[in-house]
Each structure stands twice: as C-alpha cells, then as structure tokens.
XYZ file of C-alpha atoms in Angstrom:
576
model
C 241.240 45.313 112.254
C 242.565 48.870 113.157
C 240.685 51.690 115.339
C 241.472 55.448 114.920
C 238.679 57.955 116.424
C 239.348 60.032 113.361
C 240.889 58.675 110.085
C 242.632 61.697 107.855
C 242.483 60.610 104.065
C 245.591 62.119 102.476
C 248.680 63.354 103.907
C 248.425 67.390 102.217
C 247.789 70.558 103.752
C 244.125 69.805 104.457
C 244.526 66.618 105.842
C 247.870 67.513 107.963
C 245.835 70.733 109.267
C 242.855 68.686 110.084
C 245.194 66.148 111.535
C 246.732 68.659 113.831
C 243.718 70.355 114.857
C 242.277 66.892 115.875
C 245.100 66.145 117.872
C 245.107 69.482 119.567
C 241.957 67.795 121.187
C 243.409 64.701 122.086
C 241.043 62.855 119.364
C 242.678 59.792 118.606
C 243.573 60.212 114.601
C 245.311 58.073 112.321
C 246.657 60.069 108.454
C 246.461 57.471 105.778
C 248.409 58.590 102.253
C 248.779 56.518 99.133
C 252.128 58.258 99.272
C 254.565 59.721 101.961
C 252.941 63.183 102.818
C 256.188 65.226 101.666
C 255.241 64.010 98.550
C 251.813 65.183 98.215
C 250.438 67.780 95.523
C 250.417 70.841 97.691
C 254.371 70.781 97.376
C 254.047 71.970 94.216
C 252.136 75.355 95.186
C 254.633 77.685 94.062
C 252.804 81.615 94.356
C 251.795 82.052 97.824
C 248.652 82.328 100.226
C 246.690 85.121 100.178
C 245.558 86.642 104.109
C 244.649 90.449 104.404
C 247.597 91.022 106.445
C 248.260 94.602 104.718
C 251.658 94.232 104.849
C 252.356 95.763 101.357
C 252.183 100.036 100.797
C 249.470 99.229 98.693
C 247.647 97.250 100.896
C 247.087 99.318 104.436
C 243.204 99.580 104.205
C 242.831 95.947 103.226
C 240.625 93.630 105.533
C 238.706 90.364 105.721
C 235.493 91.789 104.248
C 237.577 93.260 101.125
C 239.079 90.076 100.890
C 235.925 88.376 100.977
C 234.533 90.555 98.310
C 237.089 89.933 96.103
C 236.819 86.152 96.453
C 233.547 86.299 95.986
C 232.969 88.403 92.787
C 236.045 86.376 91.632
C 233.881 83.632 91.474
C 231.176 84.828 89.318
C 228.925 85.056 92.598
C 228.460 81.066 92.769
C 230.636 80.900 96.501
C 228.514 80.666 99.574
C 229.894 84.132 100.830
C 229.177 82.965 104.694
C 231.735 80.406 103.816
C 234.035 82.944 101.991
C 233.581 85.349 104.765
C 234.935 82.505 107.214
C 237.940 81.709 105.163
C 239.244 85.539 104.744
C 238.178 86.032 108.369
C 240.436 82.823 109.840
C 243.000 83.704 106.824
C 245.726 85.599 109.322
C 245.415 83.994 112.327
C 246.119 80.577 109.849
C 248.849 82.443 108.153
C 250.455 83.888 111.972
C 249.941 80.590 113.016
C 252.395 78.818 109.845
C 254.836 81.568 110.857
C 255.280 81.101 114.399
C 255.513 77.365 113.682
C 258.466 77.742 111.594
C 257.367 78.707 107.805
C 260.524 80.934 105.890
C 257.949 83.493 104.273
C 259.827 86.246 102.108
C 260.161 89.601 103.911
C 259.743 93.020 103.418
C 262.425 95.573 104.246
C 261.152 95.995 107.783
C 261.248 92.190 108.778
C 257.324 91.780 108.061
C 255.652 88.895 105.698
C 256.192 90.110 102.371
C 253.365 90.101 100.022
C 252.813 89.908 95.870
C 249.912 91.045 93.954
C 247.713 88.198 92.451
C 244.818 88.466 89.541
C 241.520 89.593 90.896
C 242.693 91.069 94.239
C 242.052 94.719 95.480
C 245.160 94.719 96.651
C 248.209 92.927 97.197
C 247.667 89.937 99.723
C 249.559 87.429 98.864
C 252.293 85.981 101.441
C 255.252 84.286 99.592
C 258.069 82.156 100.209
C 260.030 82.951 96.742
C 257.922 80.578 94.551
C 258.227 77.757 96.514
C 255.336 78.454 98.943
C 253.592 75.233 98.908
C 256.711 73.282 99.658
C 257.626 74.950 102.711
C 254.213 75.142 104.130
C 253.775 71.440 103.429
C 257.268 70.614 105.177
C 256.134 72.977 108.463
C 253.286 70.969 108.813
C 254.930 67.739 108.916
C 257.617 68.896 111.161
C 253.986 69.693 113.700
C 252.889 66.175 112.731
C 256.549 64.322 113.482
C 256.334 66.637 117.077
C 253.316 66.192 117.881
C 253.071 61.929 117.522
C 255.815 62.167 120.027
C 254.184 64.048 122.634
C 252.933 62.442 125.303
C 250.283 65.119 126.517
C 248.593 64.615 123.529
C 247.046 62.109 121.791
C 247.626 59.485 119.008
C 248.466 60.416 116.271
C 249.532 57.917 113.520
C 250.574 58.458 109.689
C 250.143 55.649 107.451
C 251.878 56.037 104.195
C 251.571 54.367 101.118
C 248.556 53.110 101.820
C 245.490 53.559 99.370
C 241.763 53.687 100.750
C 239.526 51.506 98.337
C 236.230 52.417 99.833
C 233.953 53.875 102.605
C 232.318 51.899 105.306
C 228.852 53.427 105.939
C 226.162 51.966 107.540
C 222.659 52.826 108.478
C 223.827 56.032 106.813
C 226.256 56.567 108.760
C 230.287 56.475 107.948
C 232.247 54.380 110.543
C 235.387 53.754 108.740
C 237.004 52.963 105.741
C 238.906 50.144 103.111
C 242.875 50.338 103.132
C 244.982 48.604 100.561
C 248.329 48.046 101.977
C 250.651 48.986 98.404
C 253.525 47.261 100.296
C 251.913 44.102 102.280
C 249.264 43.009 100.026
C 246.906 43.451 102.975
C 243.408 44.266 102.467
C 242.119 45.689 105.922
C 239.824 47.351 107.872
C 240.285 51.002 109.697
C 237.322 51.157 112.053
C 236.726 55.256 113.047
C 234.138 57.452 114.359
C 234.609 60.063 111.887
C 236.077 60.023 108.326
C 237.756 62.745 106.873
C 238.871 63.295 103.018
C 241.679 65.563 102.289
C 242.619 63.963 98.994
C 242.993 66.924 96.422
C 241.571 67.077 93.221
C 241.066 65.514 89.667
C 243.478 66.785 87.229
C 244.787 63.880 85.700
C 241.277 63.622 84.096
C 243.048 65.712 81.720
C 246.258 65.338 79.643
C 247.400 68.819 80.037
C 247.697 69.564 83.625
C 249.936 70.589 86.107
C 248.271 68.278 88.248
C 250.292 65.284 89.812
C 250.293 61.756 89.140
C 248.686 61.280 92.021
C 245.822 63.901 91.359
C 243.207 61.351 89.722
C 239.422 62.160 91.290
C 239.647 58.778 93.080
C 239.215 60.415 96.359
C 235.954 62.011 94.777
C 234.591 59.245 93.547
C 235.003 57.068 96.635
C 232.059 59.267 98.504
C 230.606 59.585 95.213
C 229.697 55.694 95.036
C 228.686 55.856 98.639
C 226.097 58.376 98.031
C 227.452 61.508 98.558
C 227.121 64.227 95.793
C 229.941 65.768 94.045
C 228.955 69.905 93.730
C 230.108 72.248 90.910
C 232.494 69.572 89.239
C 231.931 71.364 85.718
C 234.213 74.257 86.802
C 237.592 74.013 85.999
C 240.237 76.061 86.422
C 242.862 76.730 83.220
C 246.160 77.989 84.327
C 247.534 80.680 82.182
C 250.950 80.107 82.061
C 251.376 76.176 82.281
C 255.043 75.418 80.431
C 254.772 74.688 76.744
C 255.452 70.642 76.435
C 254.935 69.369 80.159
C 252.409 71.692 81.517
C 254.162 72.342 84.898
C 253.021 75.123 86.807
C 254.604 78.638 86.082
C 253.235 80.798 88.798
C 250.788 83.166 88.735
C 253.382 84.840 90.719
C 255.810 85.612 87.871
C 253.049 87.962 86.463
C 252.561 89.443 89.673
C 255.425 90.228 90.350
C 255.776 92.197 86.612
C 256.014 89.371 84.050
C 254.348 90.338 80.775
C 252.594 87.965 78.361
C 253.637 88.715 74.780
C 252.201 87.350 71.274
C 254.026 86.150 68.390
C 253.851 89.814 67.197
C 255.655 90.878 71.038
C 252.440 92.695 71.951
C 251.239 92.649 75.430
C 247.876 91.319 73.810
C 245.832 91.440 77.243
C 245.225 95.086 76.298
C 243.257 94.533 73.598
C 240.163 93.079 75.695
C 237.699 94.768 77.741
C 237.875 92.530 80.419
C 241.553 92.727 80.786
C 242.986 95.829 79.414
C 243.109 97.115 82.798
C 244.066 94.970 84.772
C 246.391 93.483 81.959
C 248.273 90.181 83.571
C 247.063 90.264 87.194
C 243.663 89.909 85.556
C 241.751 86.956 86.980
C 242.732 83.466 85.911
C 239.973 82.644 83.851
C 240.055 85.684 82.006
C 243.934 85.411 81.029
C 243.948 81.947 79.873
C 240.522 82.779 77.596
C 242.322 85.409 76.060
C 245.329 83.753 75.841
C 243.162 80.751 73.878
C 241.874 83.713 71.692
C 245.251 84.908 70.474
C 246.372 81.227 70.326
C 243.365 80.378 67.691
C 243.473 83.181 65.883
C 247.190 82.546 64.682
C 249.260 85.151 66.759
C 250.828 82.096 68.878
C 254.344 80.100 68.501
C 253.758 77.470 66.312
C 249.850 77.869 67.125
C 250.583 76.479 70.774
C 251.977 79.121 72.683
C 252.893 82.613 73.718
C 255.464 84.204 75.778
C 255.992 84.959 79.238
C 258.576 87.401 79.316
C 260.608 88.362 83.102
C 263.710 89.908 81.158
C 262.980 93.127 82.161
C 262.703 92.205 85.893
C 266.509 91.665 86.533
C 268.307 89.184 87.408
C 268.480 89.890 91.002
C 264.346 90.040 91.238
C 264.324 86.997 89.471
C 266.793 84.942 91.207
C 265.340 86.143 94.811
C 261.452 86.173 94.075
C 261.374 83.517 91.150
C 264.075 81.113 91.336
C 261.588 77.851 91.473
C 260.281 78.706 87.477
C 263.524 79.651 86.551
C 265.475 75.938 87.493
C 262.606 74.838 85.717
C 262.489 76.464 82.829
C 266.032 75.767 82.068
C 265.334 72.124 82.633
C 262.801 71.313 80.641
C 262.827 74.083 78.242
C 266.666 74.844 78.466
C 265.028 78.449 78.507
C 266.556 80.905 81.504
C 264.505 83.304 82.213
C 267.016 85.868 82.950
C 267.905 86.062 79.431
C 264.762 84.640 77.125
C 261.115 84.538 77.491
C 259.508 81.239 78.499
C 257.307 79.269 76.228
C 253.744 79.027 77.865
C 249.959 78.074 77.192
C 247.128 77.654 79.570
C 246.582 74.046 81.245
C 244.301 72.511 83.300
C 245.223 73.439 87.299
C 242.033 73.182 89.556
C 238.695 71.774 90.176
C 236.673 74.112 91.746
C 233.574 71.674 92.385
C 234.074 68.568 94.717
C 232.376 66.205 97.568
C 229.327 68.707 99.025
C 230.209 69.650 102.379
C 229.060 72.446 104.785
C 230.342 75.430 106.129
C 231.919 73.161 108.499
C 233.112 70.762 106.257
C 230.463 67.990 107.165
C 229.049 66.158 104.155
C 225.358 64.654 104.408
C 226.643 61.380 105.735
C 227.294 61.841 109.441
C 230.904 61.351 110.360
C 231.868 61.889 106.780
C 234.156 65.273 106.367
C 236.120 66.902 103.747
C 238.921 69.501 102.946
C 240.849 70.579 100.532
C 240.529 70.796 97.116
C 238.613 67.859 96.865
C 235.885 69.281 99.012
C 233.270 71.887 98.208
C 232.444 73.980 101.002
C 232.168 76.318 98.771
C 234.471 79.094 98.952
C 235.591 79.248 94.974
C 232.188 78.981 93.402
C 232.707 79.423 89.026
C 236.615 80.281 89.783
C 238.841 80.287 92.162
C 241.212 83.389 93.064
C 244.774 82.895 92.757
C 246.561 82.216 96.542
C 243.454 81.130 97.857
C 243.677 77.729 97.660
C 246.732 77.030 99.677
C 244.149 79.526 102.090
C 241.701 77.162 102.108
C 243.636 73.665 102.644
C 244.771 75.240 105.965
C 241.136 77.622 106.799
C 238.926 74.675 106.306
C 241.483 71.811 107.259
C 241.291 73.140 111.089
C 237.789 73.598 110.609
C 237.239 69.961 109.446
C 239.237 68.785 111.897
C 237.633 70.806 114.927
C 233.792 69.764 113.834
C 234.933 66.013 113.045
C 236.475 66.535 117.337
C 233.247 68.234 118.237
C 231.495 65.330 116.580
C 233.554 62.421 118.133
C 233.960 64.061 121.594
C 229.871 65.113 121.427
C 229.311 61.198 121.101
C 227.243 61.844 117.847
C 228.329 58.508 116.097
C 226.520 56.395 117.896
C 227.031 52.839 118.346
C 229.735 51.046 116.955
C 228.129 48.810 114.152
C 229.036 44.864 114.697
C 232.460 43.751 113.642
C 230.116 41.640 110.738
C 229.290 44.636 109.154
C 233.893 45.467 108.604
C 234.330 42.086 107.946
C 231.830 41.111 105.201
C 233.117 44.700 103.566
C 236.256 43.598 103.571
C 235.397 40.578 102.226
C 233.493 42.626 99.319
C 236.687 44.432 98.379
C 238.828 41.063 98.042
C 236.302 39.816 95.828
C 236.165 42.663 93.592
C 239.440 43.295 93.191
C 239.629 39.493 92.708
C 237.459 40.246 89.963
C 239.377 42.752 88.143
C 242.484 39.836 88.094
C 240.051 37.302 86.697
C 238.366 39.459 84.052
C 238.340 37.944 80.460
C 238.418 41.073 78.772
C 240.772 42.824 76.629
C 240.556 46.211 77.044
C 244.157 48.396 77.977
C 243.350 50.815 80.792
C 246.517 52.977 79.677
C 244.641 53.594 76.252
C 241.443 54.100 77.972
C 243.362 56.519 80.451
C 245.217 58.249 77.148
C 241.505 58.697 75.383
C 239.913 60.039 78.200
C 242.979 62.723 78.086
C 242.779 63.393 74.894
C 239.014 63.707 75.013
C 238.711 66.133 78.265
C 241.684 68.241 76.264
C 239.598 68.897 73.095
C 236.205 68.343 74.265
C 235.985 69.986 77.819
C 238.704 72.346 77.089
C 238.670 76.362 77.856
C 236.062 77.139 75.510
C 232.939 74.709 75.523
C 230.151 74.030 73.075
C 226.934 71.871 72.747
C 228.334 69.700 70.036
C 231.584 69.190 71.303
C 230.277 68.516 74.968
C 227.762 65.690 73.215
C 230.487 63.925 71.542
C 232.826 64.345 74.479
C 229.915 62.786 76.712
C 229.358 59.851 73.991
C 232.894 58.741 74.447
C 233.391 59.088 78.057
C 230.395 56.639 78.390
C 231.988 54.265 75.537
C 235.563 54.288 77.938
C 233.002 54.006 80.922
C 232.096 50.533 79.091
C 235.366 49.518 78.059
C 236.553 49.614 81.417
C 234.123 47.109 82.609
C 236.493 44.682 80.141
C 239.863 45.633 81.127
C 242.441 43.165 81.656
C 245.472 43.097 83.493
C 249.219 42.652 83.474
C 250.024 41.706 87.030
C 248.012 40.011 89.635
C 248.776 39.793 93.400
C 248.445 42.883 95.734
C 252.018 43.451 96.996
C 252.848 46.278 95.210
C 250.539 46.148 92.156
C 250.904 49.534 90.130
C 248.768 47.466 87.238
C 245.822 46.924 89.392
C 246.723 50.802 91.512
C 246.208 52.146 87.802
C 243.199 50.782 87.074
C 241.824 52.011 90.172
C 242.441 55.274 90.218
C 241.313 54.852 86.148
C 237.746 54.420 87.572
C 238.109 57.222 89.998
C 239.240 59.063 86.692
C 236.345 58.099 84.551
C 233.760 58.560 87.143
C 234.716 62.420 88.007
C 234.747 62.901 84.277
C 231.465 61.771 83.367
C 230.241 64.392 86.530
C 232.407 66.794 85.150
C 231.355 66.719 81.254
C 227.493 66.287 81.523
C 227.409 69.040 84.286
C 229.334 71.304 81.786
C 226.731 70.077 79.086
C 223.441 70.645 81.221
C 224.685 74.155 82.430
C 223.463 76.234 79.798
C 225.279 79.405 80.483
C 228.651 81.167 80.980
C 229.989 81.651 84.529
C 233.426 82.216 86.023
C 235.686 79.077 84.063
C 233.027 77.364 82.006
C 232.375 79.669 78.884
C 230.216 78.315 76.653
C 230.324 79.813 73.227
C 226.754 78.890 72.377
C 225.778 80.317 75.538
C 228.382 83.372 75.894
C 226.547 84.994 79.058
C 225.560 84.681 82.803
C 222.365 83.442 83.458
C 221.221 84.092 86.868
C 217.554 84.196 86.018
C 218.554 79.689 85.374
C 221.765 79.047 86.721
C 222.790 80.627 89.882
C 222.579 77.695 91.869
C 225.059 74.964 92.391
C 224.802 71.582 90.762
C 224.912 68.399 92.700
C 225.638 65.001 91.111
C 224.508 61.760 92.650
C 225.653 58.333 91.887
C 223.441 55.947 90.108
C 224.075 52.465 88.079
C 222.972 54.863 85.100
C 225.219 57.436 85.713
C 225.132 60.809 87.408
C 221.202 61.992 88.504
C 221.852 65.928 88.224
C 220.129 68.045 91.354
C 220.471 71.782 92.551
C 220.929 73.529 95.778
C 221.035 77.101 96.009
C 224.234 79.632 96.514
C 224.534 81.270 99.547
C 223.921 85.403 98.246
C 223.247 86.245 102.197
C 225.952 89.791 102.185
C 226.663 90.936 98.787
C 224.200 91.428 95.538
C 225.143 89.664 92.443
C 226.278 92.218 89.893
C 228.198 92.182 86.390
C 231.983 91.419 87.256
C 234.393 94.006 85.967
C 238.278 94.246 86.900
C-alpha cells in the first residue's frame, strides 16, 4: 500500500501545475495518469492562452478587469465573477511564469509575446505558439516535473503513468486516498494521501463528433460523482465551429483570428447576415458561430448538407505557414486539402464541457481533501460558455491554486487522522470483487454498441440546437443503455493489460456524465450561453440564473441549485 501527501489525478496542465505548485512546498505528491503525461489532451490545444498582457497595438489599455468582463459576459453571466476576476488577475504572472521556464511563444517584431485576436474578446489577448500552443506548454511543464523529481531541496515528487484510478477512498466524509489499477501489472492497489486532487479533463467522448481524445470519457467526473460529490453545469457544452469535416479534429479558433473567413455553399461570408454576428463576423463568440453555422447547414446552403468552408487563401502562404502550420499538415492529411491553395471542409463539433465536479474558488470540493482542476472541475470561471484561450488559462490559473490550497490543507494538518489500514484494505477488496464481477457477468450486451448508441444519441439528441421532445427521447435511451450496461459481457478477462475491461470502464464513466448532462439540458427551461433551446429561445434570469448541481443516487441524478456569484458586474443582454 502506497503513501503520497498529495495524489495528482491526471498528468495535463492542471494536474502538472498543481503538481508543481505542491512541490514548490515540499508536499510530498505522487501524479498518477492512465497514460504518459506527454500524451494527455491538453497537447492538442492548438490557439493559444489568453492573459491581458497588451502586447498587441490594439490591445494597450487592456487589463485584468476588461478581461474579466469579457469572460464573464461571454458566459451568459452564469461564471462566479470573483472566480473570473482571480483567473484574469493571476493570468500574466501564469503566462511570465511559462515563459521564463522555457515556453517558445510567437513574437512580435520587438521580441515581446505575440498575441491573436479570439471571439468575444475586447481586444486581442491571446499568446500563441503558431497553433501548437497546447503542445509546447504541456512539454514545458514536464521538463519542470522531470527537474524538479530530481532535486534534492525539494520534495517527492513521483509520476505514475499508465495507471487508471478506479475509485475514491472517503471516509467519515472525508477523502484519504484513492483505487489504482495498474494497466501493466494487473495490480489492484491502494494510494493512501492526505489530499486528492482531480485534474482529469473532460467528457467529450460522450459524443461521436468531438475533437475530444480517446482518453476524454467523463470517467474522472463520475468517480467523485459516485462518491457524493455533485457535478455543476454539465448541460453546457461547448460546439466548436470549425471541427474538420469527417474526423472532427480541432481547426483553431485561431485560423479565424488570425483572418480566416467562413464561406457558404453560395461563397458568402454568411456570419453577416445575423444580428448577433454581423459585427463581429468570425471572431464572434463560439457559441454564436457554430449556431449560425448549424443555421446555414439546415437550411441547405452547406456542402453536401454537412459542411461549409473555412477559407485562409487570402492570408498567404507565408502567414499561413508561420502562424498556422499545425491545421495546415492536417488538413492535407486527412482531407488532402492545403490550405494555401483550397478552403478546408468544416462543421461545428463537440469541444468542451463547461460544467464539472463543484469546487470553490479555491478548487476545494465539499469533501475535505478532495480538489479539482481543469476542465473537469467547475470553479466556475466559464459559466453557459467558455471564451476561446481561456481554457489553457485556467488549467494553469486554477492548477497552482489547487495545488497551493490542497499544501495549505496538508501542511495546516486539516485531514485529520489517518483512518485504519481496514478501512484501504476492505476497499480494495471491494474493487477486486467488482471488477470480478464484470468478468463473471452472464449477460450479453456489447459495450462498443452501447458506446456507438450513446454517440449517436448525444449527436442528434443533445446536439447544438435542443428541444423538449428530442431531449425526452434522448433521456429514454440513455437510461435503456444505462440498463444494458448492467448486462455487458466481456471479451478478455485478467487485469494485465485489459483494454476490454479499460473500455467498459470508462463506458460507465461515459454513461453516467451523460445522463447528468441530458436531463440537466432537459430540466433547464431556457436559453443561455451553449444550450439553446428552440422551445425556449430566451434567457431566463427571473428561473434560471443559478447553477445546477447533480447528485448521485441509485435512481439517477437528484437535480439541486446553488446560486451564481453576480458580486461586480449586473447581468445585462449580451451583444458583440
């Protein structure tokens, strides 16, 4: 049986920020990652991370409070603004801080971090590396991480990869550790901690079109979710704009902000025929650009009533192959499209889950010594819909912050006694036995066809544009797949290396954050930042401005409220 002070869930920028920041303390802290952290989701992050920095001629005057602002109306006035105050105020030292430690940002003319416009922003505040940002932020980190558990000032610091947490260990109501399936020993063991923290992104895969990972499936969600912790604001979802036609990989947001155009199947630059983008055009916020780009899609002025155009021709090829040379490799290998000389074939996708495990403005869930970060945390600093570049902001923001409160809490003595080893033992023993269970099973039930209906079902029934009807019958199948899965069987038994039973797992992690997901979409009866609901085509603050919280129960989710933080700025009507 292991002991860690502080466990990290995930291996990310959340969870190798909190890491970091914990070990700045000399708190003992072990990362566990059901794969190496260089292969984690954030690599994918292509745009950039927003900080007022006010690098670009356009962006002198900016500052944390117009940041702020902007995050805030951005999301429809559901983010705590103390919390969105926090991350814009924390967002250049975080951003300094990357630099100094190693992080190739793009430059401006006079050596400075160069910086893009993005949808919804005053002004232009997002720090780039090309399109590639994610990756080299993610890399910087590690290179800390790889430093740092060599150092012999500092403490331990440990990184377990390819190892998958199964469940939480709390007792009295309190968390003291967690369940670790070793993917390459078989081992089912123990990780005894003082504080927990989950940096274990989001839920994309819930979907079929997403440019989510593999590895993106809500399991991380619904492990706190089982052990009684809610999930907040899981019914807002963020659709992509330009996801590539076929795969749905991510075509960033920094192609349009940089000048890309979207065009129709008539070449029109559609976006200025609606009020709420004819302004702003394609650096209108992300919700707003993929609902009209659904519009012109439905209403036949698509490719092959799928599709539209992103078009960069008009950029150059020099622009292109310095600022967006990530899209265009991959346009040309999946679409054998180059940018440079064709528009790009896109439609919106699934991208980002706005809601997750309720936390604090310090990232403390309602289980002491239970923490999260990330994207699969809520603290929350995206409310209805999250700006574009502020995500990779918040994975690093909140990350430290995690990690420093999760110290504070350790060092502070606040755990209390350590429960008896009994208490890790007959837990462990609880795992074995129901993952012995899931070998044993007599049913008959394929948890790739359950995984492929669920897709199928979130794609057309919890889609861009949402409706009673739809919702209902989306709802009555999730719970028929919730069945199902109580009767699956599988291929392979043993636990050395089992991607038969690691599939079914994450299948219930899966089904669980989509049953949240759907009936919270269903029960909120209005339209707010990414959930528009045709039968309800407004914001209702007079009902709805408060955040929903799900809680786990044998009969599915019980459906609770807390209210949004409205302490700086008054709710108005947003207009770009």
């Amino acid at each position: 049986m292991r002991y860690h002070q502080v466990i990290v869930v995930g291996g990310g920028l959340a969870g190798l920020r909190a890491a970091l920041e914990l070990n700045k303390r000399n708190v003992k802290v072990a990362v566990v990652s059901k794969v190496h952290p260089l292969r984690s989701h954030s690599v994918e992050a292509q745009g950039g991370i927003n900080a007022p920095l006010g690098n670009h001629p356009r962006g002198s005057h900016d500052s944390p409070e117009l940041h702020a602002f902007d995050t805030v109306k951005g999301s429809d006035y559901l983010a705590d603004q103390k919390s969105a105050l926090r991350l814009t105020e924390d967002a250049s030292e975080r951003v300094r801080e990357m630099e100094h430690w190693g992080v190739p940002f793009s430059r401006t003319t006079d050596g400075k971090i160069a910086q893009r416009p993005f949808g919804g922003a005053g002004f232009p505040r997002t720090c780039f590396a090309s399109d590639k940002t994610g990756h080299v932020l993610l890399h910087t980190l590690y290179e800390q991480c790889v430093k740092y558990e060599q150092a012999s000032e500092r403490g331990e610091m440990v990184v377990y990869d390819e190892q998958i947490v199964t469940g939480l260990i709390v007792d009295d109501g309190v968390c003291h550790g967690v369940i670790v399936w070793d993917f390459q020993t078989g081992e089912i063991d123990v990780i005894k901690s003082e504080a927990v923290i989950f940096a274990t992104g989001g839920a994309g895969r819930i979907f079929g079109k997403t440019t989510n990972a593999l590895i993106s499936t809500g399991l991380g969600m619904a492990i706190p979710y089982w052990a009684g912790i809610p999930i907040k604001d899981l019914e807002f979802v963020q659709f992509h704009p330009t996801t590539l036609f076929g795969t749905n990989i991510l075509m960033t947001e920094g192609a349009r902000g940089e000048g890309g155009f979207l065009l129709n199947n008539e070449g029109d630059r559609f976006l200025a025929n609606y009020d709420d983008s004819s302004k702003a055009m394609e650096v209108a916020p992300r919700d707003i650009v993929a609902r009209n780009m659904t519009r012109e899609i439905m209403e036949g002025r698509g490719f092959e009533d799928e599709y539209l155009h992103l078009d960069l021709r008009h950029l150059g090829r020099d622009k292109i192959l310095e600022r967006l040379p990530g899209i265009r490799d991959l346009a040309m290998k999946f679409v054998h499209v180059d940018p440079i000389e064709a528009p790009v074939p896109v439609q919106p996708g699934m991208h980002y889950t706005m809601g997750g495990i309720d936390t604090n403005e310090l990232g403390a869930s309602r289980v002491p010594g239970f923490y999260a970060a990330g994207e699969c945390g809520s603290v929350s600093v995206h409310g209805a819909n999250r700006l574009g570049g502020n995500s990779m902001l918040e994975t690093i923001v909140y990350g430290a912050i995690a990690g420093d409160s999760a110290a504070q809490y350790v060092l502070d003595g606040a755990s209390g006694k350590t429960p008896d080893d009994t208490i890790f033992e007959d837990a462990r023993k609880r795992e074995l036995s129901r993952l012995d269970g899931m070998f044993t099973g007599a049913g008959e039930e394929n948890p790739a066809d359950i995984k492929d209906e669920l897709e199928e079902t979130m794609n057309r029934k919890c889609w861009v544009f949402r409706e009673e009807k739809t919702l209902q019958e989306g709802i009555e199948k999730v719970e028929e797949l919730l069945e199902r899965y109580q009767n699956i069987t599988l291929n392979s038994t043993g636990l050395r290396v089992n991607f038969d039973l690691l599939w079914a797992l994450e299948l219930g992690g899966n089904l669980a954050m989509a049953e949240v997901m759907i009936k919270g979409a269903a029960r909120r009866k209005e339209s707010r930042g990414s959930q528009f609901r045709t039968d309800f085509p407004t914001r209702d603050d007079d009902n709805w401005l408060h955040h929903t919280l799900a809680y786990y129960t044998n009969d599915g989710p019980r459906f609770d409220s807390s209210e949004v933080d409205l302490s700086i700025w008054e709710p108005k009507e947003r207009k770009y």
